[in-house]
Structure formats: structure tokens, C-alpha cells
Short mmCIF file of C-alpha atoms and ligand atoms in Angstrom, two decimals:
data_model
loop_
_atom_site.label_atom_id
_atom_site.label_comp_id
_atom_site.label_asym_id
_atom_site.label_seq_id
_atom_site.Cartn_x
_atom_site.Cartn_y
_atom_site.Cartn_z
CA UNK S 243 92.62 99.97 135.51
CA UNK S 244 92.90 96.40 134.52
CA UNK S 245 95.59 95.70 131.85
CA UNK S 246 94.89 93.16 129.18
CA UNK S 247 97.98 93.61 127.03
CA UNK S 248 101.02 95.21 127.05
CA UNK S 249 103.68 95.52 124.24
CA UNK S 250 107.52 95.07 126.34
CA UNK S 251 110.68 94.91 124.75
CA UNK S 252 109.56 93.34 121.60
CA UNK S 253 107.00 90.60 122.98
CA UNK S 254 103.16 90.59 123.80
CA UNK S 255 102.27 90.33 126.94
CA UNK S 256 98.66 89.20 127.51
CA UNK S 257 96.37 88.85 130.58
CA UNK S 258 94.95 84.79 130.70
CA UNK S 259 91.13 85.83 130.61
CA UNK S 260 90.54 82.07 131.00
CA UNK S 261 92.07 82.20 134.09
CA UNK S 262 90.27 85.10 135.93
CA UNK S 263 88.63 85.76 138.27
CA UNK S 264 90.56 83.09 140.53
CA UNK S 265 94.24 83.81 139.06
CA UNK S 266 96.17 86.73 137.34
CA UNK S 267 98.99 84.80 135.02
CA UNK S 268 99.83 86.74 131.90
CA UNK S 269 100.96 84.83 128.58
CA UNK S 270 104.25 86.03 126.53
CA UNK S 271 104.23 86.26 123.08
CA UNK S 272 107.18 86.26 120.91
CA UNK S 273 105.61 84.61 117.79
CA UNK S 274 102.44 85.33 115.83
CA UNK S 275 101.49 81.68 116.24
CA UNK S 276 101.32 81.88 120.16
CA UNK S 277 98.96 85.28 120.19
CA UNK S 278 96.57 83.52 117.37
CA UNK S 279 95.52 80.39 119.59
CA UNK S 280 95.62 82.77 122.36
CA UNK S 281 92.56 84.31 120.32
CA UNK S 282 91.21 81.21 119.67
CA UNK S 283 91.15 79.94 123.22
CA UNK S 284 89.82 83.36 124.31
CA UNK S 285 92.70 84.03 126.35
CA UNK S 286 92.46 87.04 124.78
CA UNK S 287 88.94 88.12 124.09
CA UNK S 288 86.06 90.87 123.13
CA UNK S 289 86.68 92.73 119.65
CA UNK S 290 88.78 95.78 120.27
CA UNK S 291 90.90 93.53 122.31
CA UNK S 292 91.46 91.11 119.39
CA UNK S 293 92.52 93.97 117.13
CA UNK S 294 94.93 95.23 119.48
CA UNK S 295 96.49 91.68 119.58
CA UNK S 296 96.27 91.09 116.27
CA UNK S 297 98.06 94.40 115.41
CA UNK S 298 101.03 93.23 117.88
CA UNK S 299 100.56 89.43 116.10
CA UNK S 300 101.48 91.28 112.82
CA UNK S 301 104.70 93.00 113.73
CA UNK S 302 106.11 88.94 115.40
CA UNK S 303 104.81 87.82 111.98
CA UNK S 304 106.70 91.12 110.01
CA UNK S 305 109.94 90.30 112.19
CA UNK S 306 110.24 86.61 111.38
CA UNK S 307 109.10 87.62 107.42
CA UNK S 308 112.01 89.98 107.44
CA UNK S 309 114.26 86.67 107.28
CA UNK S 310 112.41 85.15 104.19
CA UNK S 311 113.27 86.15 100.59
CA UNK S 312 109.09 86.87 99.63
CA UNK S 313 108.97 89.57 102.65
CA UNK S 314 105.23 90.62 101.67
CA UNK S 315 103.93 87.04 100.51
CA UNK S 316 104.93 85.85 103.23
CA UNK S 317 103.75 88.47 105.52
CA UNK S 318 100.36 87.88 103.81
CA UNK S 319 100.17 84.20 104.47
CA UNK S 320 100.61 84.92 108.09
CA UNK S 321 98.42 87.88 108.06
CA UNK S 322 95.74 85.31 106.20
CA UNK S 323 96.36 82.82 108.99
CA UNK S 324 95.65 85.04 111.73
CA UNK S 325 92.66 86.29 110.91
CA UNK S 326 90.65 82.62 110.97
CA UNK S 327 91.62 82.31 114.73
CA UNK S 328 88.22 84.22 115.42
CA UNK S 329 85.10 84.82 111.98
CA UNK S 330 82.80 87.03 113.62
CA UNK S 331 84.78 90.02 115.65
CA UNK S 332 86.12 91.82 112.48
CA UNK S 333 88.48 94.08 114.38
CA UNK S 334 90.64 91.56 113.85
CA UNK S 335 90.78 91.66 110.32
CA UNK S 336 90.88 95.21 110.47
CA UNK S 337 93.82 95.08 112.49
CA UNK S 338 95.81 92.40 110.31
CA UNK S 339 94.95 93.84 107.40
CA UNK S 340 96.01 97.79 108.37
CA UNK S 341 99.34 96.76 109.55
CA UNK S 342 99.69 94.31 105.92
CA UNK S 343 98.90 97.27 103.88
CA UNK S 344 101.34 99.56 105.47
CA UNK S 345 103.97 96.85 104.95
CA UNK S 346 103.32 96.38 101.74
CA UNK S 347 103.18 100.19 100.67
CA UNK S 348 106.62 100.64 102.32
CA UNK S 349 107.53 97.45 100.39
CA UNK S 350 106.28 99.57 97.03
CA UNK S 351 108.56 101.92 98.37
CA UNK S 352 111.26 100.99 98.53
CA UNK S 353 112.72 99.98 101.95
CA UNK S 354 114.18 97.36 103.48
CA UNK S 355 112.09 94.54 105.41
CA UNK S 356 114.33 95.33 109.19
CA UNK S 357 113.27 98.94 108.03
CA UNK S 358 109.82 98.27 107.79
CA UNK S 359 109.17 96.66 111.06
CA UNK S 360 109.47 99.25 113.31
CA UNK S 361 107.16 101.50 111.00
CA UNK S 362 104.69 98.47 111.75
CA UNK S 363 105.32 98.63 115.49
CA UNK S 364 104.43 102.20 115.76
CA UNK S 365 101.10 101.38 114.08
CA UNK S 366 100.48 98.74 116.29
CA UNK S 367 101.01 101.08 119.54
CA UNK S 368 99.26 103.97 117.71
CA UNK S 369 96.02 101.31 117.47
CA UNK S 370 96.40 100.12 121.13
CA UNK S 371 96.47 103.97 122.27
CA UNK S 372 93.51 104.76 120.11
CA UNK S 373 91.95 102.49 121.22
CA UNK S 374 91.63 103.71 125.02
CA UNK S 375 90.93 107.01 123.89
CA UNK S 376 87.96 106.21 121.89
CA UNK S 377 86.53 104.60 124.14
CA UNK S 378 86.93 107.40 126.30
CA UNK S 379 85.03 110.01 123.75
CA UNK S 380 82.53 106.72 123.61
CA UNK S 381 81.74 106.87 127.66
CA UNK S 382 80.96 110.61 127.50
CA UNK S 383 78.39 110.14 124.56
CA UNK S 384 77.05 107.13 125.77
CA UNK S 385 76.57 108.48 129.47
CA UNK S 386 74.69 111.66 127.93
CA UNK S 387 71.76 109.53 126.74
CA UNK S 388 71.34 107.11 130.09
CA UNK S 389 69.14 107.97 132.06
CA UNK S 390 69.37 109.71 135.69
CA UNK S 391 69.47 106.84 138.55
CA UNK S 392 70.27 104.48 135.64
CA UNK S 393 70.00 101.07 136.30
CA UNK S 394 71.76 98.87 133.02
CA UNK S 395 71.85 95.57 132.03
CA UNK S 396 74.85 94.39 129.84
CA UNK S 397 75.45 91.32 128.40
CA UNK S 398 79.04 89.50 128.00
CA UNK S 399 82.06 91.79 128.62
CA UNK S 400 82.44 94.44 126.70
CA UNK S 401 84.70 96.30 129.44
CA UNK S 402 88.60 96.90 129.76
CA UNK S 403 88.81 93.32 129.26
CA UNK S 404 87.49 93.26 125.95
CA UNK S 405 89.36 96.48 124.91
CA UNK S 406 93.13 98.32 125.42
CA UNK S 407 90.94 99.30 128.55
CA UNK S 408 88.10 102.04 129.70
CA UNK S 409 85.74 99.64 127.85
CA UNK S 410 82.73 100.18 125.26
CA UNK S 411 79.65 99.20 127.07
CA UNK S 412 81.45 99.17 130.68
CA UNK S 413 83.32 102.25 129.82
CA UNK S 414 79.64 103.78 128.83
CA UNK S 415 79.10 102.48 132.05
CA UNK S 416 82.28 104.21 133.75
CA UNK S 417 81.44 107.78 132.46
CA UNK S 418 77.89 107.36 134.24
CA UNK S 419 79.15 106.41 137.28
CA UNK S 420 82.04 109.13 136.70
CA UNK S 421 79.15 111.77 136.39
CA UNK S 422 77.01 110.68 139.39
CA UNK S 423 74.58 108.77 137.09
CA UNK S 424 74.58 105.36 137.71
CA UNK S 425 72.60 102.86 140.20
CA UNK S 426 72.91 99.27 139.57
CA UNK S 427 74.35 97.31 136.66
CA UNK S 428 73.21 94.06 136.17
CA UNK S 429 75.69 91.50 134.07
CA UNK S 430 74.26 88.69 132.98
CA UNK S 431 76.60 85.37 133.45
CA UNK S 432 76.62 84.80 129.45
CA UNK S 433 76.67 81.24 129.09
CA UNK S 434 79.01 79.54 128.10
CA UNK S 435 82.52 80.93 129.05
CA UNK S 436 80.41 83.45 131.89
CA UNK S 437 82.11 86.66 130.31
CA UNK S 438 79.60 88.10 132.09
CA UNK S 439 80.47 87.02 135.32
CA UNK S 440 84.11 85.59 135.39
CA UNK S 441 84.50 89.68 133.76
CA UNK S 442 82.18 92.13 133.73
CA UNK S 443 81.34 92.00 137.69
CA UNK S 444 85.29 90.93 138.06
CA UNK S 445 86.26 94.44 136.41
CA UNK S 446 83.41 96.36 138.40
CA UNK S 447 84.32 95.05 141.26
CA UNK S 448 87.60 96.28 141.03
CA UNK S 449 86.69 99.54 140.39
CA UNK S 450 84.02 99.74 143.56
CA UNK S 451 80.79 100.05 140.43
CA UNK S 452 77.71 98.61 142.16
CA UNK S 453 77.46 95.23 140.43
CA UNK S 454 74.40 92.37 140.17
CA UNK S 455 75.01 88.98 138.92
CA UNK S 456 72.01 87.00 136.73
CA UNK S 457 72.01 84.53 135.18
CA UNK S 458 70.74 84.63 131.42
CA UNK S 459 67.27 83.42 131.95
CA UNK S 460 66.80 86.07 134.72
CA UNK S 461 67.17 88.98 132.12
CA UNK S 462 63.61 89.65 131.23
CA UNK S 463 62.00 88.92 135.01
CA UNK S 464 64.88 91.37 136.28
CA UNK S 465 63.93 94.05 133.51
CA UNK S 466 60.42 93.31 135.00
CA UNK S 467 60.80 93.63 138.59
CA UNK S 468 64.08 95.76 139.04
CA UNK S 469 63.73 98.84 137.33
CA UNK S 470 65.70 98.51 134.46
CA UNK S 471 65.57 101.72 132.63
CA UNK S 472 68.74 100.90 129.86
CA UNK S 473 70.63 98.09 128.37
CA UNK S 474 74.04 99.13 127.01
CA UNK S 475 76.35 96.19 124.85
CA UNK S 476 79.19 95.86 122.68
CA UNK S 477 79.59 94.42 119.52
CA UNK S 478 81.72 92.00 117.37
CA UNK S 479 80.25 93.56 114.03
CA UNK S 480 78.22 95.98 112.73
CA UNK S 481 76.50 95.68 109.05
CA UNK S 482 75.98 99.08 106.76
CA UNK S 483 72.35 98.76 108.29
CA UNK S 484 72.76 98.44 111.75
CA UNK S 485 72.20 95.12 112.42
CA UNK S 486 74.77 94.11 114.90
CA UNK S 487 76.15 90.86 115.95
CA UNK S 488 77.59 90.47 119.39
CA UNK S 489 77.66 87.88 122.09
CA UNK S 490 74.94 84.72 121.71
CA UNK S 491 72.03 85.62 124.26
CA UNK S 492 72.32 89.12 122.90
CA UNK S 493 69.23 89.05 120.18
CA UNK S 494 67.35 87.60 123.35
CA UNK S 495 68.32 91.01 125.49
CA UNK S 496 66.92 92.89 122.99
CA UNK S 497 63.71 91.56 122.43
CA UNK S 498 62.75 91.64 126.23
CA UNK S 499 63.52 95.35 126.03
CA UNK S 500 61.47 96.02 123.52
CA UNK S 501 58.76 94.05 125.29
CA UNK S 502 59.26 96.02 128.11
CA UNK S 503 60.20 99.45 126.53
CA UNK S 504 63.74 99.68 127.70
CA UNK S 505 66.24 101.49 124.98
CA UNK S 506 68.54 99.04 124.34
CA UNK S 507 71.90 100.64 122.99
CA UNK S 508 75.16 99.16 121.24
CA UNK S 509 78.49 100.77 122.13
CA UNK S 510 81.47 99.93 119.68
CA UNK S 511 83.99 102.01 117.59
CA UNK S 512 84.02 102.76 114.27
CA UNK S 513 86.35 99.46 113.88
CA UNK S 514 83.69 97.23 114.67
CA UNK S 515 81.50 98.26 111.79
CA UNK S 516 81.81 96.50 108.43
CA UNK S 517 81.05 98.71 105.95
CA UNK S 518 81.72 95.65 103.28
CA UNK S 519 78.40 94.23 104.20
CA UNK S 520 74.74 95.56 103.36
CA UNK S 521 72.76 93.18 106.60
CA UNK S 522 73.11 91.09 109.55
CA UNK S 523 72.78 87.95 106.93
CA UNK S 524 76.52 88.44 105.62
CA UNK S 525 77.94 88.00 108.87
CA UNK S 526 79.96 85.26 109.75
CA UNK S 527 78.72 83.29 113.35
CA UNK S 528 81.58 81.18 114.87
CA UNK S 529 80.34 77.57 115.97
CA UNK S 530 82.58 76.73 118.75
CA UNK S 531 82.77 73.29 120.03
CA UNK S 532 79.57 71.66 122.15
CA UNK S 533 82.41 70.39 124.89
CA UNK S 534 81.68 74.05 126.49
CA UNK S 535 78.06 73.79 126.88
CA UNK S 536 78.37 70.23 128.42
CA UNK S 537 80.88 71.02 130.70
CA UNK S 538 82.44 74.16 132.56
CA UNK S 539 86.25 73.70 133.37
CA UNK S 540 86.48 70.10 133.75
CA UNK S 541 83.23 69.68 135.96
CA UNK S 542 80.66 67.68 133.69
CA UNK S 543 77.34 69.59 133.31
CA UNK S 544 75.41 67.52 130.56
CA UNK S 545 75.55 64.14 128.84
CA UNK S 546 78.46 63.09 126.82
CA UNK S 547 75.70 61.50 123.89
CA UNK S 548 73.76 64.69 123.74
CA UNK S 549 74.22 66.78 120.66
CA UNK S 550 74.92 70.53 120.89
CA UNK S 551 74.83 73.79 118.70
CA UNK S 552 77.23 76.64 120.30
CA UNK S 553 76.96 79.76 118.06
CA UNK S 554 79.29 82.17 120.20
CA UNK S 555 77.41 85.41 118.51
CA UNK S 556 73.43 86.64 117.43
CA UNK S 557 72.60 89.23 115.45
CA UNK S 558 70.32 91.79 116.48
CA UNK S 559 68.32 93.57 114.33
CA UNK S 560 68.64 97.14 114.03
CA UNK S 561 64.88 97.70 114.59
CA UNK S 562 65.46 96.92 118.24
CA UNK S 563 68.70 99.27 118.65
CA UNK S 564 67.82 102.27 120.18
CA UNK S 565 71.25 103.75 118.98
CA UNK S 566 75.14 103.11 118.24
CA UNK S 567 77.04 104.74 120.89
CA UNK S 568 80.74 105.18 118.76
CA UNK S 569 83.47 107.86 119.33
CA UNK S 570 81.55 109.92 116.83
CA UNK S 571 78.45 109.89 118.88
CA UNK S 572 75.55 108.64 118.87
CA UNK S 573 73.92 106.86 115.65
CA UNK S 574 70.32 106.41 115.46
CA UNK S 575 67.74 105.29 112.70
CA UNK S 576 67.85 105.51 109.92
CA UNK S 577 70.47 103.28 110.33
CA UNK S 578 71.71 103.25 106.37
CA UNK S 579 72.08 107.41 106.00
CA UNK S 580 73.62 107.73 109.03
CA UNK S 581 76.31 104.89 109.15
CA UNK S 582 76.99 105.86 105.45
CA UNK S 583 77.54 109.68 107.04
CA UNK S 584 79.76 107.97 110.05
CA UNK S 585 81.94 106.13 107.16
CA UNK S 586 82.46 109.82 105.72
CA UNK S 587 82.97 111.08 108.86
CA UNK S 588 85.71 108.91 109.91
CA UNK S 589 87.81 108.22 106.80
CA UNK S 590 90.83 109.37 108.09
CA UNK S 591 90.93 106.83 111.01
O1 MRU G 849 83.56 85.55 122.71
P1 MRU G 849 83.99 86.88 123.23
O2 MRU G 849 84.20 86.90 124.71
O3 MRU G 849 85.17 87.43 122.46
O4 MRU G 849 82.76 87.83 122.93
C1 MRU G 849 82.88 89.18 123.25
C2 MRU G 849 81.67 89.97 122.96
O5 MRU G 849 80.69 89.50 122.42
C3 MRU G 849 81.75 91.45 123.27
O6 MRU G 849 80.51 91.95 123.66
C4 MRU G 849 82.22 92.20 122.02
O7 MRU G 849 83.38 91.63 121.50
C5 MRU G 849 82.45 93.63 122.30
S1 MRU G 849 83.87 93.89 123.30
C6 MRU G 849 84.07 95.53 123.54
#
């Protein structure tokens, strides 16, 4: 399986997204600075993924705190500066702000900063290692409910990329094909970056999954002409009502289903949901810059005097989510009872 991070001797080791699927370089990390533009440059990308990173970011910024005489302000400076590399995936603020409590109740405790860190460090890991195994318990549910012969579409990359590995959607995707269930996948390029296709048929390629490349605009002829009988996505996050934001071209995805009576299903952990927030309308949509829509790499592909607008996320309504496919199960509607039952249900996480 592909490895997008790996925590050696003290430093973060991350796989260059932005370089694949032409190179394999991997980044090292030995300050929290370095892994937060690595999450703003996407060289380290998809929610779960972030978290993980982030949770590693926290124990470089916990190390170099260690030296200053305000160990927790300063801790939560850094912690506060991490977490606007990326608005909308809120596993990253998850992440940051786990590993900041625990300092800070050790803190309240009583021991020593150098004391403290490796307490952090074991958290981090702990997330990273949960991570994969949720997703794991995520594949079987989500493979129950596809259909025999399946053919999916996904959107983006919500595969071992975007995770500690096994994947959300793509590892929903691995337990099908794991059980004899699956026929096709279709990934859609996901314009801008191509997550879709730089990624998702990158990753299932490696693994020998039957794999078809669209582009966006093909989505709702291919559902039309190809037998699509699921669609299966991740998420960046989830409101207490369902609504879900995840990769821009998403909301689009969903609609055609429903125009063509395809179950369209979100896979994400319990992480991804924001249980802070009532609707879709409270989430926050990053704006990245228009240079990536009017040019790929450094090949021109538009006008320089053009204007742009480049939200990186949608939100789907929950009305056109056939269900949440988490490590708990499955959720389906209604959408406020039953997330408030998966909060309950996973408190001790
Ligand atoms: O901009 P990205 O590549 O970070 O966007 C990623 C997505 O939208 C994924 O679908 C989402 O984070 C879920 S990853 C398991």
C-alpha cells in the first residue's frame, strides 16, 4: 500500500502528492512550519491525511515550545497557526487541537515540557494507526451496501492518499473488490489539481482495481450510458445535519445521481464530522488562487486578464446522501437523530 507519511526518528516524512504520478520524492519535516505549507500547497492532502500531519506538526511545534518559558501559550500560538493552512477539512483542527489539550492537561499537571512531548508523540502515532483501522471497519460497511457487479463513480481522492492509507471512499472501494464485488470505478479528473486522476486511478492502478478516467463534465453522460449503479466520496466536513462539504464538483455528482437514481454515499470517519455546526451554511469554503484554473503546472490554459472564482470544496445537501458510510456504520436519514446518536456513540474516540 501506498505510504503518505511516516513518523522516523523524530521527523515527518511526507509523500510530494504534487509530484505524483510522474515522481515519488518525499518531503522531511523537522519543524511545524515546513508540514503547514506542505498542507497548504497540498503536498499533503485529503482530510484524514491532514489530521495525521497535523498531529505530527504538533509534537515539532511541542519540541521547539519546550525551549520557551510560556510552554502552553506558546504551543497554542503554533497550534492556532497551523490550523489556517487549510478552512474547510476540519480534521485538521481536530488533530491540532487533541494533541493542545493533552499538552495542556499534563501542563495542569504538573510535568515538565521535555516530559510532555513524548506523551504528545504517542498521541500522534495512536491517531495515524487509528486512522488505518477505521477505515478498515469503514470498507466492510461501506462494501455491504454496494451493489453486486458494482460499477462507482468517485470524485477527487479520497483513497490512501488522502488518509494514513486503506482510504474512505477508495478503501469502500477496496473491501468490494476484496469481496468479489466490484466492476469498474470511474474517477473523475477533479479539476483543478486532477486528484482524481494524478491519484485516485494512480493508487488503483497500483493495486491492479479496474480503473476509468473522465473528465468532470463526463459524469452525468457516463452515469447515463455506463451503468453506474453507486457513487461513493469522501468528505472534508460534515454538519450535525448531514450536509457535507467535500471536493468542488462534488454537489454536481450528486445531483446527476439523483437525476438518474443512483445512491450516492459519503464515506468519512467520525473526525470529519463537526458536531459544532447545525448546516452546510456554517462551513468554511477555501478560495484558492485563480492561477490554478488558468494554468496546470506551468503550461498556460486560459487568459492572464480573465477573472476566476476557485472554491476548492461544495456542499452537498443531505437530501441527496443516500448514507454516511463511518467506522460506526452506516448513517442514514434522518440525518439529525442519527448523527446526534453517532456523537453518543463515539465519545470515547
Ligand atoms: O483539496 P484536497 O485534495 O485536500 O481535497 C480532498 C477531498 O476533497 C477529499 O475527498 C476529502 O478530503 C476526503 S479524503 C478521505
Amino acid at each position: 500500500m501506498i505510504e503518505t507519511m511516516r513518523w522516523e526518528d523524530g521527523k515527518l516524512i511526507l509523500l510530494d502528492q504534487t509530484k505524483l504520478p510522474l515522481t515519488t520524492e518525499f518531503i522531511e519535516c523537522t519543524d511545524y512550519r515546513r508540514v503547514r505549507v506542505a498542507i497548504k500547497i497540498l503536498e499533503v492532502r485529503g482530510a484524514p491525511a491532514i489530521g495525521a500531519a497535523a498531529g505530527f506538526a504538533m509534537v515539532l511545534a511541542a519540541k521547539e515550545a519546550s525551549n520557551r518559558p510560556d510552554f502552553v501559550g506558546t504551543l497554542d500560538k503554533m497550534r492556532a497557526d497551523l490550523i489556517t493552512a487549510r478552512p474547510t477539512a476540519v480534521n485538521l483542527e481536530w488533530a491540532a487541537n487533541k494533541l493542545y489539550a493533552l499538552a495542556k492537561k499534563l501542563n495542569q499537571e504538573d510535568m515538565r515540557p521535555r516530559e510532555i512531548v513524548p506523551e504528545l508523540e504517542k498521541l500522534a502515532i495512536k491517531i495515524y494507526n487509528d486512522d488505518i483501522e477505521k477505515n478498515k471497519r469503514m470498507g466492510k460497511y461501506g462494501a455491504e451496501v454496494l451493489p453486486d457487479e458494482a460499477i462507482v463513480l468517485t470524485h477527487c481522492n479520497a483513497g490512501a492518499l488522502a488518509t494514513c492509507g486503506y482510504g474512505t471512499a477508495l478503501g469502500v472501494i477496496r473491501a468490494a473488490q476484496e469481496c468479489g464485488k466490484l466492476k469498474m470505478v470511474y474517477s473523475d479528473e477533479t479539476r483543478p489539481l486532477l486528484q482524481g486522476a494524478r491519484l485516485t486511478a494512480y493508487e488503483l492502478c497500483e493495486d491492479n482495481i479496474p480503473v476509468t478516467c473522465i473528465t468532470d463534465g463526463m459524469a452525468a453522460w457516463t452515469m447515463k450510458q455506463k451503468g453506474i449503479n453507486c457513487v461513493v466520496v469522501g468528505a472534508d466536513r460534515i454538519a450535525s445535519n448531514g450536509d457535507t462539504a467535500n471536493k468542488i464538483g462534488t454537489y454536481g455528482v450528486a445531483l446527476a445521481a439523483k437525476a438518474h437514481g443512483i445512491p450516492f454515499y459519503i464515506a468519512a470517519p467520525v473526525s470529519t464530522f463537526d458536531f459544532s455546526i447545525q448546516t452546510g451554511e456554517e462551513i468554511p469554503i477555501e478560495e484558492r488562487k485563480g492561477e490554478e484554473i488558468k494554468q496546470f503546472r506551468s503550461e498556460i490554459t486560459a487568459p492572464k486578464k480573465a477573472l476566476t472564482f476557485n472554491p476548492a470544496f461544495d456542499v452537498t445537501p443531505n437530501e441527496l446522501i443516500a448514507g454516511i458510510i463511518t467506522e460506526y456504520g452506516v448513517v442514514r436519514a434522518p440525518y439529525i437523530e442519527n448523527i446526534q446518536k453517532l456523537k453518543e456513540m463515539s465519545k470515547e474516540d
